[in-house]
Each structure stands twice: as C-alpha cells, then as structure tokens.
Coordinates of C-alpha atoms in Angstrom, one line a residue:
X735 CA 21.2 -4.3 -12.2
X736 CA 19.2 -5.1 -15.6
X737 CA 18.1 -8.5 -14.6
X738 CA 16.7 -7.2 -11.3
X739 CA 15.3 -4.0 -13.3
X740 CA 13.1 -6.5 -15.2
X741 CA 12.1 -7.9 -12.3
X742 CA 10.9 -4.4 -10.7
X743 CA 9.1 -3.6 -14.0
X744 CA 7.5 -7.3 -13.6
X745 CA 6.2 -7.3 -10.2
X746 CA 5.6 -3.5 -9.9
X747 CA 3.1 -4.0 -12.9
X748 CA 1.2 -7.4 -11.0
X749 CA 1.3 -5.7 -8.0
X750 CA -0.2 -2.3 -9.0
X751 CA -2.5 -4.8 -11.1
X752 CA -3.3 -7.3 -8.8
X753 CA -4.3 -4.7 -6.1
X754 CA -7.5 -4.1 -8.4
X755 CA -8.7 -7.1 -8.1
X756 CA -11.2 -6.2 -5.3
X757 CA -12.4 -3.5 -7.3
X758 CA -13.2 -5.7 -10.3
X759 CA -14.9 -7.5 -8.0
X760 CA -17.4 -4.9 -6.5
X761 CA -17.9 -4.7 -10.6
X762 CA -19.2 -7.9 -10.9
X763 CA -20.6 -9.2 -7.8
X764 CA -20.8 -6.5 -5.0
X765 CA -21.4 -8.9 -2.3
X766 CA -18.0 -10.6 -2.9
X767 CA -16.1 -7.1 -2.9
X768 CA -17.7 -6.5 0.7
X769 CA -16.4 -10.3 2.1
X770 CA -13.1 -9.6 0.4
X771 CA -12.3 -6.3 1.9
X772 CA -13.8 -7.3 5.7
X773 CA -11.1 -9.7 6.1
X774 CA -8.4 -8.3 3.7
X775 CA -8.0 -5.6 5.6
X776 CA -6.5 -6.9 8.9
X777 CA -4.8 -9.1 6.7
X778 CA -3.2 -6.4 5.0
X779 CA -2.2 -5.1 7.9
X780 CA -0.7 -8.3 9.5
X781 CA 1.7 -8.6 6.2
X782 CA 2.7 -4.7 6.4
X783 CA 3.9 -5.1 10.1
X784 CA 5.7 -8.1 9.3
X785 CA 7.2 -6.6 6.4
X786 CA 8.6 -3.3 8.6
X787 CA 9.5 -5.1 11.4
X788 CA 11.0 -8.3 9.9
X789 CA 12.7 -7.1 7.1
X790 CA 12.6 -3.5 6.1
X791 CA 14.0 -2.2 9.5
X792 CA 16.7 -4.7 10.0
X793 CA 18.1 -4.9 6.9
X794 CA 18.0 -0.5 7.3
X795 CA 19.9 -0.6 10.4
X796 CA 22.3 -3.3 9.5
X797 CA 23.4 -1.0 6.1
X798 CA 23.5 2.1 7.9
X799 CA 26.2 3.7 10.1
X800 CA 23.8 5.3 12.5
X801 CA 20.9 3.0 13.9
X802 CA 19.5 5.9 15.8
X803 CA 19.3 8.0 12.6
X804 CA 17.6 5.2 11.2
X805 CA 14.8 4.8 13.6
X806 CA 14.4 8.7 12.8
X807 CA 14.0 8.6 9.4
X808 CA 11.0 5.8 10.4
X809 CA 9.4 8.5 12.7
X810 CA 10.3 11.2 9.8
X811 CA 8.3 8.9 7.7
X812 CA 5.3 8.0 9.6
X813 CA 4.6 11.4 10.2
X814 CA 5.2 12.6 6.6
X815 CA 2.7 10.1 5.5
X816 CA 0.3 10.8 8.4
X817 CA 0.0 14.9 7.3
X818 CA -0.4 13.7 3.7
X819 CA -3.1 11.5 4.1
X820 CA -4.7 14.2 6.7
X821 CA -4.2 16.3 3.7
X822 CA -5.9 14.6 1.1
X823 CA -8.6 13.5 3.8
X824 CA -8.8 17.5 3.9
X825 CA -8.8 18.4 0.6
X826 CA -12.1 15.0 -0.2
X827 CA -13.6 16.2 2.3
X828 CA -13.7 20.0 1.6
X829 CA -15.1 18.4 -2.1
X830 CA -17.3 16.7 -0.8
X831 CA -19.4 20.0 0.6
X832 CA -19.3 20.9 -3.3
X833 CA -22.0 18.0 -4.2
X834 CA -20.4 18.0 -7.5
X835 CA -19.1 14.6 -9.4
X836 CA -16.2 16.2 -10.8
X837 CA -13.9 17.4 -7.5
X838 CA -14.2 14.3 -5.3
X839 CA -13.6 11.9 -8.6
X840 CA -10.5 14.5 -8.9
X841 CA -9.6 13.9 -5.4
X842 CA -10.2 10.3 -5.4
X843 CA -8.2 9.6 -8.4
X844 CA -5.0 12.3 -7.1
X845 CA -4.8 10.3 -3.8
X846 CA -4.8 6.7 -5.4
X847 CA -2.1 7.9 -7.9
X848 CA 0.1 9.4 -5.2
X849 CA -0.5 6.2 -2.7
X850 CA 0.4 4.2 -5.8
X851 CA 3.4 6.5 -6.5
X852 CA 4.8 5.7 -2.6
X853 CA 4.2 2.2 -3.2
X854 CA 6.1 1.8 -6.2
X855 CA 8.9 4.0 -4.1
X856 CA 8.3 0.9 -1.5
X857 CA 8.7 -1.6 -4.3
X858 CA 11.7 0.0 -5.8
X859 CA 13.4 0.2 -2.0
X860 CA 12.7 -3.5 -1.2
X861 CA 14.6 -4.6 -4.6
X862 CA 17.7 -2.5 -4.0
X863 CA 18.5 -4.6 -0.7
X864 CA 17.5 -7.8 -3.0
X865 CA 14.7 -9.7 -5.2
X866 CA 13.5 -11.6 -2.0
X867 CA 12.9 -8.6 -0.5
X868 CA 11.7 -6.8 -3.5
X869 CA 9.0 -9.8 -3.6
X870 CA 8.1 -9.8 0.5
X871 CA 7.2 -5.8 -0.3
X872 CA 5.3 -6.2 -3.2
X873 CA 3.0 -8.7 -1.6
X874 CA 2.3 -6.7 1.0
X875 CA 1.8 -3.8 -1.1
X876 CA -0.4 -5.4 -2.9
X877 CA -2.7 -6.7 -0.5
X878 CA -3.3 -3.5 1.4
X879 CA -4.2 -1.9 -1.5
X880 CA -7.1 -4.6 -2.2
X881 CA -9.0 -2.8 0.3
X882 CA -8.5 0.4 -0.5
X883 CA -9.1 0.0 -4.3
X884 CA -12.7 -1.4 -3.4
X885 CA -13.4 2.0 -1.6
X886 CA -11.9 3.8 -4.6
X887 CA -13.7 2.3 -6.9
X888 CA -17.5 2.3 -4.8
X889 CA -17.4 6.2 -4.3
X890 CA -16.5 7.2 -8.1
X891 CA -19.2 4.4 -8.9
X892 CA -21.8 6.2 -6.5
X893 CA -20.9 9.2 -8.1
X894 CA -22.5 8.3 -11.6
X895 CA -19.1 7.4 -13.4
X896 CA -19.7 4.4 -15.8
X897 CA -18.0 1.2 -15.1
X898 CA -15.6 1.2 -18.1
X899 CA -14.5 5.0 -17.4
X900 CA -14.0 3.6 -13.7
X901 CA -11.7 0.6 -14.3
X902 CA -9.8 2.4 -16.6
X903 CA -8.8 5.3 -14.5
X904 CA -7.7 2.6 -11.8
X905 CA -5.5 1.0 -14.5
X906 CA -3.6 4.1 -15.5
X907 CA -3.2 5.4 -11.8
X908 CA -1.9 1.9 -11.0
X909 CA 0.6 2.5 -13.0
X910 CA 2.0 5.2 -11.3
X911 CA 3.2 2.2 -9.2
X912 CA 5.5 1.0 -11.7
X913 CA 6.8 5.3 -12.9
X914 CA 7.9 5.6 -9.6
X915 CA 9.6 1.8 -8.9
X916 CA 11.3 2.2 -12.2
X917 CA 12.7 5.5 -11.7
X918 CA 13.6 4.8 -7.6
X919 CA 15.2 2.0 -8.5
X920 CA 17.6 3.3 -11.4
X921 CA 18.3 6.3 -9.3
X922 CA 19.4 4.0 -6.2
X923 CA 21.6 2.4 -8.3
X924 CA 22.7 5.2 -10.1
X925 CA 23.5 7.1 -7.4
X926 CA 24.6 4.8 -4.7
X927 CA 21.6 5.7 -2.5
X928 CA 22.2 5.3 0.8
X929 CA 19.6 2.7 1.9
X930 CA 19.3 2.6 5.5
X931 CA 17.3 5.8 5.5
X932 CA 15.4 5.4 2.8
X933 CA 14.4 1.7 4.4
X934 CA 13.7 3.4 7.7
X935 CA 11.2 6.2 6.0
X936 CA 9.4 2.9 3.8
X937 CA 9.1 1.3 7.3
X938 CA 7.6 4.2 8.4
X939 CA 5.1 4.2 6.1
X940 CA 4.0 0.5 6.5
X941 CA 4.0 1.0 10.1
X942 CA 1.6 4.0 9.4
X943 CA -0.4 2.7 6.9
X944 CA -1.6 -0.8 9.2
X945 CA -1.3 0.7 12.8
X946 CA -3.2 4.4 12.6
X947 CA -4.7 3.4 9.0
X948 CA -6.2 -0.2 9.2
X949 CA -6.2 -1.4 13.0
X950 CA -8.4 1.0 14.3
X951 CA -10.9 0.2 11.6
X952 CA -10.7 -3.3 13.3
X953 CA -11.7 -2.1 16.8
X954 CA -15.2 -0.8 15.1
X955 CA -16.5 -4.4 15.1
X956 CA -18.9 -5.1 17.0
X957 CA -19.8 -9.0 16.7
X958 CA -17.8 -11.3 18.6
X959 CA -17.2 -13.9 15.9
X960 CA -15.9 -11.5 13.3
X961 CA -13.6 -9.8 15.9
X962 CA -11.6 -13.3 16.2
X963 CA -12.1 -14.2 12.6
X964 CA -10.4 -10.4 11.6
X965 CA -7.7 -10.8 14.6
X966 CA -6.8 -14.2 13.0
X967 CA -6.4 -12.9 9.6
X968 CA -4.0 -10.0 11.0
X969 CA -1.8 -12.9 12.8
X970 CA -2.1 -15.0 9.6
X971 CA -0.7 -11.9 7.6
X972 CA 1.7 -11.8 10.3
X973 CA 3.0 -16.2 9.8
X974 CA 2.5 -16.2 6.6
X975 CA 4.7 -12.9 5.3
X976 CA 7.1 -13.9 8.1
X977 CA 7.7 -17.5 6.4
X978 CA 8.0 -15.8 3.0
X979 CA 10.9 -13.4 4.4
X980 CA 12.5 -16.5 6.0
X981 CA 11.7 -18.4 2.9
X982 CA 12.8 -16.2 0.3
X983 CA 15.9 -15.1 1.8
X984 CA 17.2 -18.4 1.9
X985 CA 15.9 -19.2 -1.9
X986 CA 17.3 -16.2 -3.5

C-alpha cells in the first residue's frame, strides 16, 4: 500500500498540475490556448470513453458479485454527476445576472474544486484495482481537464482578476485533486471498499463527462475540415489510451 500511496500522491499532483497547462497557455499566448482546446477536447473525450469502457467497467464487473448492480451504480453515477453539473450551471448562471466580479469568480473557482475533488476520487479508484490503471485514469483525467481549465481561467481573466491571483487560485483548487485521491485511496484500503461499485459510479462519470459534456460541443462545428480533423482526434484518444491499457497492464 505505501509504495502505491506514493505513487497516487505523485501522479495526482502532475495530473491536477498538468491539466493547467492550457491555462498557462491562454496566459502567454492566447492564440495557442484556443488551437489547444479546439482539438483537446474530442480528444479528451476519446481517452475518457476508452478509459470507462476498456478498463474501468470491466475490471468493476469482474470484482463484483452482481454485474447488474454494477451497471446501476454507472447509471447512479452519470446522473449524479449530470444534476451537479446542472447545479453549478444553475447557481453561474443565476451570478451571472449579478454583474458583479465577486459571485461568478466564487462560482467558477467552487465548481473547478469540486470537479477536481471527483477526479482525484477517479484517480484514487483507478489505483486501488492497480498502478497501470491508476496511470490510464490519470491521463485521461488530465487531458479533459486541459479544456476546461482554459475556460476557467478566460472568464475569471475577463472578469478583471490579475494574472498571478488567477494562476494561483488554479494551483490551490488543483490540489483538491490530490486531498481527495489521498484520502479515497487510504480509505479503500483501509476499509476493504468494495470496488465494483465504486468503478461502475467513476465510469459513470467519464461516460458523462465525454458523451453529454464534450461530444455535443463537437457537433457545433460547422467547417468540414475541422469536423474530420476533431472526429480523428476523438478516435486517436480512443487507439492511443486503448494501447496504453493494453500496454500497461502487461508492463506492471
């Protein structure tokens, strides 16, 4: 357990790290941010699928005793996640009529903290079925939160809030990432969690997360050319975290 510990403190931090990287970005050069998230984003979505359907769900049902309450606790999770996110969507929005700086940074900064604080939940899941695993998740964490960091980080900077004040904030939320891996992943242990259903509710929330929360976004292009260049980059999330699964398992 201690060695693999390390490793969740490791890649938790690089992953809730490296998922600011498009942010920083937008800080330097905007014009990069903007090519970065346009095909990041079906990416991210490509390696998420793969992710749930090649190695979170199978690995849930093959250590539970009830497949069918696994695939449950998938639907439990996609819809948990779906009323939170319509939640926070609420609450931004409702700020939003405010015109003031102060509620939608609030809002902004709440909602990356508690998607970081699910993702280090993710994190902490894919290491208590093994390191390969562990890995394979926080990729794909990582990746679709490259996007959504850019977007984070663009509305509290059209909101007045000085670069430094902005990357900093990111930091400390990211690290909500690793609070909630570490303490997931000492508790499974601990406890002898059961993991098939918490798999099946992480699955859920990748599932979410590319199908109702990136995909669509990807049917709003209008030119031809980027169309096939965004479907490729979804496949190539697909291959490419697919061959790491494959890969890893048979490495570590």
């Amino acid at each position: 357990m201690e060695s693999n510990l390390g490793l969740v403190i490791f890649f938790s931090l690089v992953g809730g790290l490296f998922s600011l990287v498009g942010g920083i970005l937008l800080l330097a050069k905007q014009s990069w941010s903007k090519t970065l998230a346009r095909y990041a984003t079906p990416f991210a979505a490509g390696a998420l699928l793969a992710a749930a359907f090649m190695d979170l769900l199978p690995e849930a049902i093959e250590t539970s005793d009830d497949p069918r309450q696994t695939m449950i606790c998938t639907l439990v999770g996609l819809l948990f996640f779906f009323l939170l996110e319509s939640a926070i969507h609420w609450f931004h929005n409702q700020s939003k009529k405010d015109r003031k700086i102060h509620p939608i940074v609030s809002m902004v900064v709440i909602g990356d903290t508690i998607h970081n604080f699910i993702d280090g939940l993710a994190i902490a899941a894919g290491f208590l079925i093994s390191p390969a695993s562990g890995l394979v998740v926080t990729f794909a964490v990582a990746m679709h939160e490259i996007p959504h960091e850019i977007g984070d980080f663009g509305l509290m900077l059209d909101q007045g809030i000085a670069r430094g004040k902005v990357l900093l904030v990111n930091v400390l939320s990211s690290l909500a990432t690793t609070i909630a891996a570490v303490i997931f992943y000492v508790l499974g242990n601990v406890h002898d969690v059961s993991l098939g259903p918490l798999l099946g509710v992480v699955a859920g929330f990748f599932i979410y997360t590319a199908a109702a929360g990136i995909i669509p976004t990807l049917h709003e292009e209008k030119v031809k050319k980027e169309v096939v260049k965004k479907a490729a980059c979804l496949l190539f999330g697909v291959i490419l975290v697919g061959l790491a699964i494959t890969s890893l398992h048979g490495l570590i």
